[in-house]
Amino acid sequence: MAGFQESFDRLKRVGQEHLLHFYPTLEDKQRAALLAQIDSLEVESLPGLVERYVRNPAKQDPPSGLQPVDAYPHEAGSSRKPWDRAKYHQLGEQLLRTGKVAAFMVAGGQGSRLGYDGPKGCFRAGEVSRRSLFEFFGLGIRRAQQQYGKPVPWYIMTSPQNHASTQAYFSEHRSFGLDPANIMFFQQGMMPSFDIRSGKVLLARPDEVATNPDGHGGSIAALRNSGAIADMKRRGIAHLSYFQVDNPLVRTLDPVFLGLHAHAPDSSAEMSSKVIAKTNPEEKVGVFATVEKNGKRVVEVIEYSDFPAALAKERNADGSLRYNAGSIAVHVLAVSFLEKLASDPNFELPYHRAEKKVPCVDLQSGEQLVPTSNNGVKLEKFIFDAVPLCRASIVLETDRIEEFAPIKNASGVDSAESCAQIQTLRAVRWLDAIGIKAPRKMDGTPDCVLEIDPLHGAEPADLRERVQGLVINPGDRRVI
Ligand code: UTP
């Protein structure tokens, strides 16, 4: 590890030597920890990043030649782009039956909007069962293993901030019945957090640089650096089913999506994505579209803040939004694609800037500050920026109630409450499809709280035997 002078000189060259401001006042252990942390940061890249993203954040150029993406419609029989759901279901099942698929969950985020104390995956997303997000996914994976007779390895990205507590939670819950030998936790990288005005890196404490995880896009480097890609290759895994830690409705391993990704004629089988129809032009989700890049038409996700407002409002003849393909952060990624990207020395995903409240220490007074307005800038990479790097990338449209109820906020939109409502709506719909009526209120909304046990079913037909003769009374709360 570099000593004080070496670290100081290194920081001074990039205008960040204030990070050692409190060094003389620290105890030996704190000094060592601070120097080790500084050692681990790529400070040489800071001047360029500060200039580009903190001090002079350029407004993104409007995307060139924007066109709606040609998604596979949710209804396979749609005249817009008919496709054979049963065929791709079978092809996807084939991949699962031959052990070619692993699950890949990103769980390194800070979950600051939810404000939950602990890894977000420990949050109880089961309104009736009280089971955690992690358990929802674990049971979904267990079901796929039982159904297809092959282990499904589960790769979980954490950050240094929640790695140990995530692993401890899995141990306490005996990995939800999964074999721990098939679960690999690996940590993502950290980025320094910056003062919003000066671009100086903030100190979280006198002996600690303020840092944040480097975004879910940091997973590509982390998968390689941790040895996860090598592990996948040893196990013969070809594709990863990617999902985030906040959406308990996600189909952890969806054969139809896997089949389309790997075999659709317009897919390069490198990276594919799921989308849902946006509810309104202003909905705050990234939008899949195609753009012109280097003379080629590529699929790209455009953040809602960068999407031209006039285009967002355009409608088709049937009234639907022309740019309707809202991202739900569900992908399939080929291991070979990830390996190709991660081993290319020129590969780098762009950073995205987010203004946040970053607790920090005041350099002058040494006082600990808890900001009430945004004082900091965090830089993160996003996994969807890998989509335009594919030779060809397909997009599958799905249904919001079936697959998307993220828990992001403590209340309101995308909260535990809205998630529970959507879980009930989905359960009512599934029961309806197999001839069981759930009670409804006068306004047509369900008069019950229902939750589907991921171990029991991934689609309505799976529940048929289990629920024969089931009667649901008004006000019932049940796990099905
Ligand atoms: P979000 O964008 O919702 O961020 O992450 P977050 O950090 O969890 O929550 P806020 O913004 O602070 O409220 C979407 C998914 O990406 C993962 C999260 O764990 C979540 O599954 N993620 C995010 C990472 O794994 N690493 C990161 O650096 C950021």
Short mmCIF file of C-alpha atoms and ligand atoms in Angstrom, two decimals:
data_model
loop_
_atom_site.label_atom_id
_atom_site.label_comp_id
_atom_site.label_asym_id
_atom_site.label_seq_id
_atom_site.Cartn_x
_atom_site.Cartn_y
_atom_site.Cartn_z
CA MET A 1 0.00 0.00 0.00
CA ALA A 2 1.19 3.50 -0.83
CA GLY A 3 2.32 5.66 2.11
CA PHE A 4 1.11 9.16 2.96
CA GLN A 5 3.48 11.10 0.69
CA GLU A 6 2.95 8.89 -2.33
CA SER A 7 -0.85 9.08 -1.93
CA PHE A 8 -0.71 12.81 -1.36
CA ASP A 9 1.34 13.36 -4.55
CA ARG A 10 -1.00 11.12 -6.52
CA LEU A 11 -4.03 13.06 -5.29
CA LYS A 12 -2.37 16.44 -5.80
CA ARG A 13 -1.75 15.63 -9.45
CA VAL A 14 -5.54 15.35 -9.91
CA GLY A 15 -6.52 18.23 -7.59
CA GLN A 16 -8.00 16.00 -4.86
CA GLU A 17 -5.37 16.20 -2.10
CA HIS A 18 -7.97 17.56 0.35
CA LEU A 19 -8.95 13.92 0.90
CA LEU A 20 -5.95 13.75 3.24
CA HIS A 21 -6.90 16.96 5.06
CA PHE A 22 -7.68 15.21 8.34
CA TYR A 23 -4.84 12.67 8.05
CA PRO A 24 -2.66 14.27 10.75
CA THR A 25 -5.52 14.05 13.24
CA LEU A 26 -6.29 10.36 12.62
CA GLU A 27 -5.24 7.31 14.59
CA ASP A 28 -2.94 4.76 12.94
CA LYS A 29 -5.75 2.35 12.09
CA GLN A 30 -7.84 5.09 10.51
CA ARG A 31 -4.84 6.36 8.55
CA ALA A 32 -4.20 2.90 7.14
CA ALA A 33 -7.86 2.47 6.19
CA LEU A 34 -7.98 5.82 4.42
CA LEU A 35 -4.78 5.18 2.47
CA ALA A 36 -6.04 1.73 1.48
CA GLN A 37 -9.31 3.21 0.26
CA ILE A 38 -7.50 5.87 -1.79
CA ASP A 39 -5.28 3.13 -3.22
CA SER A 40 -8.36 1.28 -4.46
CA LEU A 41 -9.76 4.27 -6.37
CA GLU A 42 -8.82 5.05 -9.95
CA VAL A 43 -8.02 8.66 -9.17
CA GLU A 44 -6.13 9.24 -12.44
CA SER A 45 -9.43 9.26 -14.36
CA LEU A 46 -11.01 11.87 -12.07
CA PRO A 47 -10.10 15.15 -13.81
CA GLY A 48 -11.75 14.03 -17.06
CA LEU A 49 -14.84 12.72 -15.26
CA VAL A 50 -15.21 15.83 -13.13
CA GLU A 51 -14.97 18.11 -16.15
CA ARG A 52 -17.39 16.08 -18.24
CA TYR A 53 -20.02 15.02 -15.72
CA VAL A 54 -19.79 17.30 -12.70
CA ARG A 55 -18.63 20.79 -13.66
CA ASN A 56 -19.87 21.01 -17.24
CA PRO A 57 -22.48 18.34 -17.66
CA ALA A 58 -23.35 18.57 -21.34
CA LYS A 59 -26.99 18.09 -22.23
CA GLN A 60 -27.20 14.85 -24.23
CA ASP A 61 -27.48 15.47 -27.96
CA PRO A 62 -30.94 14.48 -29.15
CA PRO A 63 -30.63 10.94 -30.47
CA SER A 64 -30.19 10.90 -34.22
CA GLY A 65 -32.74 9.26 -36.52
CA LEU A 66 -34.95 8.08 -33.68
CA GLN A 67 -37.49 5.40 -34.63
CA PRO A 68 -39.74 3.16 -32.51
CA VAL A 69 -38.31 -0.27 -31.81
CA ASP A 70 -39.89 -3.27 -33.53
CA ALA A 71 -40.73 -5.24 -30.38
CA TYR A 72 -42.15 -8.75 -30.34
CA PRO A 73 -45.74 -8.03 -29.26
CA HIS A 74 -47.14 -9.50 -26.08
CA GLU A 75 -49.91 -11.12 -28.13
CA ALA A 76 -47.96 -13.48 -30.36
CA GLY A 77 -50.84 -13.49 -32.87
CA SER A 78 -50.67 -9.72 -33.42
CA SER A 79 -50.60 -8.76 -37.09
CA ARG A 80 -47.81 -6.23 -36.39
CA LYS A 81 -45.14 -8.88 -35.89
CA PRO A 82 -46.61 -12.37 -35.59
CA TRP A 83 -44.45 -14.96 -33.88
CA ASP A 84 -44.77 -18.51 -32.62
CA ARG A 85 -44.85 -18.40 -28.82
CA ALA A 86 -45.06 -22.19 -28.43
CA LYS A 87 -41.97 -22.72 -30.59
CA TYR A 88 -39.84 -20.28 -28.59
CA HIS A 89 -41.19 -21.63 -25.32
CA GLN A 90 -39.94 -25.03 -26.33
CA LEU A 91 -36.56 -23.70 -27.44
CA GLY A 92 -36.16 -21.86 -24.16
CA GLU A 93 -37.11 -24.95 -22.18
CA GLN A 94 -34.46 -26.82 -24.11
CA LEU A 95 -31.84 -24.35 -22.85
CA LEU A 96 -33.05 -24.83 -19.28
CA ARG A 97 -33.20 -28.60 -19.58
CA THR A 98 -29.64 -28.73 -20.83
CA GLY A 99 -28.35 -26.53 -18.02
CA LYS A 100 -27.29 -23.66 -20.24
CA VAL A 101 -28.92 -20.88 -18.22
CA ALA A 102 -27.99 -19.10 -14.97
CA ALA A 103 -29.79 -16.37 -13.06
CA PHE A 104 -28.04 -13.05 -12.59
CA MET A 105 -29.32 -10.55 -10.06
CA VAL A 106 -27.91 -7.09 -9.42
CA ALA A 107 -28.31 -6.19 -5.77
CA GLY A 108 -25.55 -3.71 -5.12
CA GLY A 109 -27.68 -0.56 -5.10
CA GLN A 110 -28.07 1.69 -2.08
CA GLY A 111 -31.88 1.67 -2.13
CA SER A 112 -31.89 5.23 -0.84
CA ARG A 113 -35.42 6.04 -2.05
CA LEU A 114 -36.89 3.12 -0.10
CA GLY A 115 -34.90 4.11 2.96
CA TYR A 116 -34.74 0.54 4.27
CA ASP A 117 -32.05 -0.35 6.78
CA GLY A 118 -30.21 -3.30 5.22
CA PRO A 119 -29.86 -4.87 1.78
CA LYS A 120 -32.99 -4.10 -0.24
CA GLY A 121 -33.42 -7.80 -1.02
CA CYS A 122 -34.26 -8.44 2.67
CA PHE A 123 -37.28 -6.15 2.38
CA ARG A 124 -40.54 -8.03 2.88
CA ALA A 125 -42.37 -7.91 -0.43
CA GLY A 126 -44.94 -10.57 0.50
CA GLU A 127 -47.94 -8.71 1.86
CA VAL A 128 -49.40 -11.96 3.19
CA SER A 129 -46.41 -14.30 3.51
CA ARG A 130 -44.03 -11.53 4.69
CA ARG A 131 -41.36 -13.17 2.56
CA SER A 132 -38.46 -11.09 1.35
CA LEU A 133 -37.54 -10.09 -2.19
CA PHE A 134 -34.57 -12.47 -2.04
CA GLU A 135 -36.90 -15.32 -1.10
CA PHE A 136 -39.24 -14.58 -4.01
CA PHE A 137 -36.36 -14.98 -6.44
CA GLY A 138 -34.85 -17.96 -4.63
CA LEU A 139 -38.15 -19.85 -4.80
CA GLY A 140 -38.59 -18.95 -8.48
CA ILE A 141 -35.19 -20.45 -9.21
CA ARG A 142 -35.97 -23.53 -7.13
CA ARG A 143 -39.12 -24.08 -9.12
CA ALA A 144 -37.22 -23.90 -12.42
CA GLN A 145 -34.68 -26.41 -11.11
CA GLN A 146 -37.44 -28.81 -10.16
CA GLN A 147 -39.22 -28.33 -13.44
CA TYR A 148 -36.21 -28.70 -15.73
CA GLY A 149 -34.12 -31.09 -13.66
CA LYS A 150 -30.91 -29.07 -13.85
CA PRO A 151 -29.25 -26.73 -11.35
CA VAL A 152 -29.60 -23.07 -12.18
CA PRO A 153 -26.56 -21.24 -10.81
CA TRP A 154 -27.39 -17.86 -9.30
CA TYR A 155 -24.88 -15.00 -9.58
CA ILE A 156 -25.55 -12.12 -7.24
CA MET A 157 -23.83 -8.76 -7.48
CA THR A 158 -23.49 -6.90 -4.20
CA SER A 159 -21.46 -3.85 -3.25
CA PRO A 160 -18.84 -3.55 -0.50
CA GLN A 161 -21.58 -1.78 1.49
CA ASN A 162 -23.99 -4.74 1.57
CA HIS A 163 -21.92 -7.81 0.65
CA ALA A 164 -21.49 -9.28 4.13
CA SER A 165 -25.07 -8.61 5.23
CA THR A 166 -26.45 -10.12 2.01
CA GLN A 167 -24.42 -13.28 2.46
CA ALA A 168 -25.41 -13.49 6.12
CA TYR A 169 -29.10 -13.21 5.17
CA PHE A 170 -28.77 -16.08 2.70
CA SER A 171 -27.04 -18.24 5.33
CA GLU A 172 -29.67 -17.47 7.96
CA HIS A 173 -32.38 -18.51 5.50
CA ARG A 174 -30.49 -21.58 4.27
CA SER A 175 -30.39 -20.08 0.80
CA PHE A 176 -34.16 -20.67 0.54
CA GLY A 177 -33.57 -24.35 -0.09
CA LEU A 178 -31.03 -23.84 -2.89
CA ASP A 179 -27.59 -25.45 -2.88
CA PRO A 180 -25.12 -22.76 -1.72
CA ALA A 181 -22.54 -24.29 -4.08
CA ASN A 182 -24.63 -22.90 -6.93
CA ILE A 183 -24.83 -19.36 -5.57
CA MET A 184 -21.97 -16.94 -6.15
CA PHE A 185 -21.84 -13.50 -4.58
CA PHE A 186 -19.44 -10.99 -6.07
CA GLN A 187 -18.83 -7.32 -5.43
CA GLN A 188 -19.05 -4.42 -7.80
CA GLY A 189 -16.69 -1.45 -7.91
CA MET A 190 -17.12 1.86 -6.11
CA MET A 191 -16.92 5.40 -7.44
CA PRO A 192 -16.11 8.53 -5.45
CA SER A 193 -19.04 10.92 -4.91
CA PHE A 194 -18.43 14.55 -5.87
CA ASP A 195 -19.33 17.96 -4.50
CA ILE A 196 -21.97 19.29 -6.88
CA ARG A 197 -20.35 22.73 -7.25
CA SER A 198 -16.62 22.25 -7.05
CA GLY A 199 -16.24 18.70 -8.37
CA LYS A 200 -14.05 17.87 -5.36
CA VAL A 201 -14.50 14.35 -4.05
CA LEU A 202 -16.46 14.41 -0.78
CA LEU A 203 -15.24 12.92 2.47
CA ALA A 204 -17.89 10.82 4.20
CA ARG A 205 -15.89 11.01 7.43
CA PRO A 206 -12.45 12.34 8.27
CA ASP A 207 -11.08 8.86 7.57
CA GLU A 208 -13.34 7.80 4.69
CA VAL A 209 -13.89 8.98 1.13
CA ALA A 210 -17.57 9.27 0.17
CA THR A 211 -18.24 6.60 -2.44
CA ASN A 212 -21.16 4.98 -4.19
CA PRO A 213 -21.47 1.68 -6.07
CA ASP A 214 -20.62 2.19 -9.75
CA GLY A 215 -24.06 1.30 -11.13
CA HIS A 216 -25.54 -1.95 -12.46
CA GLY A 217 -23.41 -1.36 -15.57
CA GLY A 218 -20.42 -1.96 -13.30
CA SER A 219 -21.48 -5.61 -13.39
CA ILE A 220 -19.75 -6.30 -16.69
CA ALA A 221 -16.28 -5.61 -15.29
CA ALA A 222 -17.19 -7.13 -11.92
CA LEU A 223 -18.37 -10.39 -13.50
CA ARG A 224 -15.00 -10.80 -15.10
CA ASN A 225 -12.81 -9.53 -12.26
CA SER A 226 -14.55 -11.75 -9.73
CA GLY A 227 -14.06 -14.90 -11.77
CA ALA A 228 -17.83 -15.27 -12.29
CA ILE A 229 -17.47 -15.49 -16.07
CA ALA A 230 -14.81 -18.18 -15.71
CA ASP A 231 -17.14 -20.04 -13.34
CA MET A 232 -19.99 -19.83 -15.88
CA LYS A 233 -17.77 -21.23 -18.60
CA ARG A 234 -16.68 -24.10 -16.36
CA ARG A 235 -20.32 -24.93 -15.79
CA GLY A 236 -21.27 -24.69 -19.46
CA ILE A 237 -23.58 -21.70 -18.95
CA ALA A 238 -24.34 -19.86 -22.21
CA HIS A 239 -26.97 -17.30 -21.15
CA LEU A 240 -27.81 -15.23 -18.08
CA SER A 241 -31.31 -14.24 -17.08
CA TYR A 242 -30.73 -10.73 -15.67
CA PHE A 243 -33.04 -9.04 -13.18
CA GLN A 244 -32.96 -6.45 -10.45
CA VAL A 245 -33.52 -6.95 -6.76
CA ASP A 246 -36.64 -4.81 -6.50
CA ASN A 247 -39.26 -6.57 -8.65
CA PRO A 248 -40.80 -9.66 -7.01
CA LEU A 249 -42.97 -10.31 -10.07
CA VAL A 250 -40.04 -10.91 -12.37
CA ARG A 251 -39.98 -14.26 -14.17
CA THR A 252 -36.60 -15.33 -12.94
CA LEU A 253 -36.25 -17.80 -15.82
CA ASP A 254 -38.72 -17.24 -18.63
CA PRO A 255 -38.44 -19.95 -21.31
CA VAL A 256 -40.22 -17.86 -23.98
CA PHE A 257 -37.85 -14.93 -23.52
CA LEU A 258 -34.81 -17.22 -23.43
CA GLY A 259 -35.96 -18.97 -26.59
CA LEU A 260 -36.52 -15.73 -28.48
CA HIS A 261 -33.20 -14.30 -27.33
CA ALA A 262 -31.27 -17.37 -28.45
CA HIS A 263 -33.16 -18.26 -31.63
CA ALA A 264 -35.21 -15.38 -33.10
CA PRO A 265 -34.08 -14.62 -36.67
CA ASP A 266 -33.43 -10.95 -35.86
CA SER A 267 -31.48 -11.67 -32.64
CA SER A 268 -27.72 -11.99 -32.40
CA ALA A 269 -28.33 -13.84 -29.12
CA GLU A 270 -26.03 -11.37 -27.36
CA MET A 271 -28.38 -9.22 -25.28
CA SER A 272 -32.18 -9.02 -25.33
CA SER A 273 -34.66 -7.01 -23.30
CA LYS A 274 -38.23 -6.98 -22.03
CA VAL A 275 -40.44 -3.91 -22.17
CA ILE A 276 -43.95 -2.88 -21.19
CA ALA A 277 -46.30 -0.36 -22.76
CA LYS A 278 -45.86 3.04 -21.10
CA THR A 279 -48.91 4.33 -19.22
CA ASN A 280 -48.46 7.93 -20.41
CA PRO A 281 -45.90 10.06 -22.28
CA GLU A 282 -44.44 11.38 -19.03
CA GLU A 283 -43.93 8.04 -17.29
CA LYS A 284 -40.41 8.01 -15.84
CA VAL A 285 -39.01 4.92 -17.52
CA GLY A 286 -36.26 4.54 -20.11
CA VAL A 287 -37.61 3.95 -23.61
CA PHE A 288 -36.31 1.43 -26.12
CA ALA A 289 -36.01 2.89 -29.61
CA THR A 290 -33.69 2.55 -32.58
CA VAL A 291 -31.15 5.20 -33.56
CA GLU A 292 -28.54 5.74 -36.26
CA LYS A 293 -25.02 5.11 -35.00
CA ASN A 294 -21.99 5.03 -37.26
CA GLY A 295 -24.20 4.39 -40.26
CA LYS A 296 -25.95 1.50 -38.54
CA ARG A 297 -29.40 1.26 -36.98
CA VAL A 298 -29.12 0.03 -33.42
CA VAL A 299 -31.47 -0.53 -30.50
CA GLU A 300 -30.85 1.80 -27.58
CA VAL A 301 -32.46 2.80 -24.30
CA ILE A 302 -33.04 6.51 -23.97
CA GLU A 303 -33.52 7.87 -20.48
CA TYR A 304 -36.82 9.65 -19.94
CA SER A 305 -35.00 12.88 -19.17
CA ASP A 306 -33.22 12.76 -22.55
CA PHE A 307 -36.24 11.74 -24.60
CA PRO A 308 -37.53 14.58 -26.82
CA ALA A 309 -40.86 15.61 -25.22
CA ALA A 310 -42.64 16.14 -28.55
CA LEU A 311 -41.76 12.65 -29.76
CA ALA A 312 -42.79 11.12 -26.43
CA LYS A 313 -46.32 12.41 -27.08
CA GLU A 314 -46.66 11.06 -30.62
CA ARG A 315 -49.42 8.53 -31.07
CA ASN A 316 -50.25 5.77 -33.55
CA ALA A 317 -53.57 5.69 -35.43
CA ASP A 318 -55.00 3.40 -32.72
CA GLY A 319 -54.17 5.94 -29.99
CA SER A 320 -51.24 4.03 -28.51
CA LEU A 321 -47.99 5.88 -27.89
CA ARG A 322 -45.60 5.62 -30.82
CA TYR A 323 -42.62 5.34 -28.46
CA ASN A 324 -44.20 2.90 -26.13
CA ALA A 325 -41.47 0.46 -25.21
CA GLY A 326 -40.79 1.19 -21.52
CA SER A 327 -37.80 -0.57 -20.02
CA ILE A 328 -38.37 -2.93 -17.07
CA ALA A 329 -34.70 -3.78 -16.63
CA VAL A 330 -35.07 -7.44 -17.52
CA HIS A 331 -32.57 -8.87 -19.99
CA VAL A 332 -30.94 -12.02 -21.23
CA LEU A 333 -27.19 -11.74 -21.78
CA ALA A 334 -24.92 -14.22 -23.51
CA VAL A 335 -21.85 -15.17 -21.49
CA SER A 336 -19.77 -14.90 -24.68
CA PHE A 337 -21.00 -11.32 -25.22
CA LEU A 338 -20.08 -10.32 -21.68
CA GLU A 339 -16.70 -11.94 -22.02
CA LYS A 340 -16.06 -10.16 -25.32
CA LEU A 341 -16.92 -6.78 -23.79
CA ALA A 342 -15.07 -7.29 -20.53
CA SER A 343 -11.88 -8.44 -22.18
CA ASP A 344 -11.74 -5.54 -24.66
CA PRO A 345 -9.28 -2.98 -23.24
CA ASN A 346 -11.16 -0.17 -25.02
CA PHE A 347 -14.55 -1.17 -23.67
CA GLU A 348 -16.19 1.30 -21.35
CA LEU A 349 -19.83 2.06 -20.70
CA PRO A 350 -20.61 5.76 -20.30
CA TYR A 351 -21.33 7.27 -16.90
CA HIS A 352 -24.67 8.79 -15.96
CA ARG A 353 -24.84 11.65 -13.51
CA ALA A 354 -27.31 11.73 -10.62
CA GLU A 355 -27.64 14.61 -8.18
CA LYS A 356 -28.10 13.28 -4.64
CA LYS A 357 -27.91 14.18 -0.98
CA VAL A 358 -24.53 12.86 0.13
CA PRO A 359 -23.74 13.02 3.87
CA CYS A 360 -20.23 14.39 4.25
CA VAL A 361 -17.82 16.17 6.51
CA ASP A 362 -17.14 19.90 6.22
CA LEU A 363 -13.46 20.45 5.49
CA GLN A 364 -13.23 23.74 7.35
CA SER A 365 -15.10 22.93 10.55
CA GLY A 366 -14.78 19.15 10.57
CA GLU A 367 -18.51 19.07 11.19
CA GLN A 368 -20.60 16.16 9.92
CA LEU A 369 -23.19 17.47 7.42
CA VAL A 370 -26.53 15.84 6.68
CA PRO A 371 -27.71 17.71 3.58
CA THR A 372 -31.36 18.56 3.05
CA SER A 373 -30.90 19.35 -0.64
CA ASN A 374 -28.73 17.78 -3.32
CA ASN A 375 -25.11 18.57 -2.56
CA GLY A 376 -23.45 15.74 -4.42
CA VAL A 377 -23.09 14.04 -7.78
CA LYS A 378 -22.91 10.29 -8.12
CA LEU A 379 -21.69 8.66 -11.31
CA GLU A 380 -23.07 5.30 -12.36
CA LYS A 381 -22.92 3.01 -15.37
CA PHE A 382 -26.07 1.36 -16.68
CA ILE A 383 -26.22 -2.16 -18.06
CA PHE A 384 -28.64 -1.18 -20.83
CA ASP A 385 -25.90 0.87 -22.47
CA ALA A 386 -24.52 -2.46 -23.66
CA VAL A 387 -27.59 -3.00 -25.89
CA PRO A 388 -26.34 -0.86 -28.81
CA LEU A 389 -23.07 -2.80 -28.73
CA CYS A 390 -24.87 -5.95 -29.90
CA ARG A 391 -24.80 -6.98 -33.53
CA ALA A 392 -28.61 -7.21 -33.29
CA SER A 393 -30.79 -7.01 -30.21
CA ILE A 394 -34.42 -8.01 -29.80
CA VAL A 395 -37.08 -6.62 -27.50
CA LEU A 396 -40.06 -8.56 -26.15
CA GLU A 397 -43.13 -6.74 -24.94
CA THR A 398 -44.80 -8.08 -21.84
CA ASP A 399 -47.66 -7.22 -19.55
CA ARG A 400 -47.19 -4.89 -16.60
CA ILE A 401 -49.45 -6.77 -14.20
CA GLU A 402 -47.79 -10.06 -15.05
CA GLU A 403 -44.19 -9.03 -14.58
CA PHE A 404 -43.53 -5.57 -13.23
CA ALA A 405 -44.13 -4.24 -9.73
CA PRO A 406 -40.84 -2.81 -8.48
CA ILE A 407 -40.41 -1.56 -4.94
CA LYS A 408 -38.42 1.65 -5.25
CA ASN A 409 -40.12 4.14 -2.93
CA ALA A 410 -41.36 4.13 0.65
CA SER A 411 -44.87 5.16 -0.47
CA GLY A 412 -46.92 5.98 -3.56
CA VAL A 413 -45.79 4.90 -7.02
CA ASP A 414 -43.54 1.81 -7.08
CA SER A 415 -43.86 1.17 -3.36
CA ALA A 416 -44.57 -1.94 -1.27
CA GLU A 417 -48.22 -0.93 -1.33
CA SER A 418 -48.50 -0.65 -5.12
CA CYS A 419 -46.51 -3.88 -5.45
CA ALA A 420 -48.98 -5.73 -3.18
CA GLN A 421 -51.91 -4.40 -5.21
CA ILE A 422 -50.36 -5.60 -8.45
CA GLN A 423 -49.58 -9.00 -6.92
CA THR A 424 -53.26 -9.33 -6.02
CA LEU A 425 -54.37 -8.23 -9.49
CA ARG A 426 -52.11 -10.82 -11.05
CA ALA A 427 -53.35 -13.60 -8.75
CA VAL A 428 -56.98 -12.68 -9.48
CA ARG A 429 -56.24 -12.79 -13.19
CA TRP A 430 -54.56 -16.19 -12.95
CA LEU A 431 -57.39 -17.64 -10.91
CA ASP A 432 -59.89 -16.23 -13.36
CA ALA A 433 -58.04 -17.98 -16.20
CA ILE A 434 -58.56 -21.34 -14.47
CA GLY A 435 -62.18 -20.72 -13.55
CA ILE A 436 -61.95 -19.44 -9.96
CA LYS A 437 -63.60 -16.16 -9.17
CA ALA A 438 -62.13 -13.82 -6.58
CA PRO A 439 -64.44 -11.39 -4.75
CA ARG A 440 -64.57 -7.82 -6.00
CA LYS A 441 -65.67 -4.55 -4.50
CA MET A 442 -68.37 -2.35 -6.03
CA ASP A 443 -65.73 -0.48 -8.04
CA GLY A 444 -64.44 -3.74 -9.54
CA THR A 445 -61.19 -3.89 -7.59
CA PRO A 446 -60.36 -7.15 -5.75
CA ASP A 447 -61.85 -7.51 -2.27
CA CYS A 448 -59.00 -9.69 -1.03
CA VAL A 449 -55.22 -9.71 -0.75
CA LEU A 450 -53.59 -12.52 -2.72
CA GLU A 451 -50.03 -13.57 -3.33
CA ILE A 452 -48.72 -16.33 -5.55
CA ASP A 453 -46.02 -18.56 -4.08
CA PRO A 454 -43.27 -18.59 -6.73
CA LEU A 455 -42.63 -22.24 -5.90
CA HIS A 456 -46.16 -23.12 -6.90
CA GLY A 457 -46.37 -21.55 -10.28
CA ALA A 458 -44.82 -19.45 -12.98
CA GLU A 459 -48.03 -19.27 -15.00
CA PRO A 460 -51.78 -19.83 -14.41
CA ALA A 461 -51.91 -23.44 -15.61
CA ASP A 462 -49.34 -24.42 -12.96
CA LEU A 463 -51.89 -23.60 -10.25
CA ARG A 464 -54.79 -25.61 -11.65
CA GLU A 465 -54.51 -28.70 -9.45
CA ARG A 466 -53.50 -26.83 -6.34
CA VAL A 467 -56.51 -24.53 -6.32
CA GLN A 468 -59.28 -26.96 -7.28
CA GLY A 469 -62.40 -26.08 -5.33
CA LEU A 470 -60.77 -23.04 -3.74
CA VAL A 471 -63.23 -20.46 -2.44
CA ILE A 472 -62.02 -16.95 -1.70
CA ASN A 473 -64.23 -14.87 0.57
CA PRO A 474 -64.41 -11.09 0.72
CA GLY A 475 -61.53 -9.74 2.81
CA ASP A 476 -59.47 -12.96 2.61
CA ARG A 477 -55.70 -12.76 2.71
CA ARG A 478 -54.04 -15.76 1.11
CA VAL A 479 -50.92 -17.18 -0.41
CA ILE A 480 -51.75 -19.40 -3.38
P1 UTP B 1 -31.86 1.56 -8.70
O1 UTP B 1 -31.63 2.36 -9.92
O2 UTP B 1 -33.27 1.43 -8.25
O3 UTP B 1 -30.93 2.13 -7.56
O4 UTP B 1 -31.26 0.14 -8.94
P2 UTP B 1 -30.84 1.77 -6.02
O5 UTP B 1 -29.46 2.17 -5.62
O6 UTP B 1 -31.21 0.35 -5.71
O7 UTP B 1 -31.93 2.68 -5.32
P3 UTP B 1 -31.95 4.26 -5.08
O8 UTP B 1 -31.85 4.90 -6.44
O9 UTP B 1 -30.79 4.58 -4.19
O10 UTP B 1 -33.27 4.47 -4.43
C1 UTP B 1 -31.82 -0.79 -9.81
C2 UTP B 1 -31.16 -2.13 -9.57
O11 UTP B 1 -29.78 -2.07 -9.84
C3 UTP B 1 -29.04 -2.48 -8.70
C4 UTP B 1 -29.98 -2.28 -7.52
O12 UTP B 1 -29.59 -3.09 -6.44
C5 UTP B 1 -31.30 -2.66 -8.14
O13 UTP B 1 -31.42 -4.07 -8.22
N1 UTP B 1 -27.84 -1.65 -8.61
C6 UTP B 1 -27.94 -0.29 -8.69
C7 UTP B 1 -26.64 -2.25 -8.40
O14 UTP B 1 -26.55 -3.50 -8.30
N2 UTP B 1 -25.53 -1.48 -8.29
C8 UTP B 1 -25.58 -0.13 -8.37
O15 UTP B 1 -24.52 0.51 -8.28
C9 UTP B 1 -26.82 0.49 -8.58
#
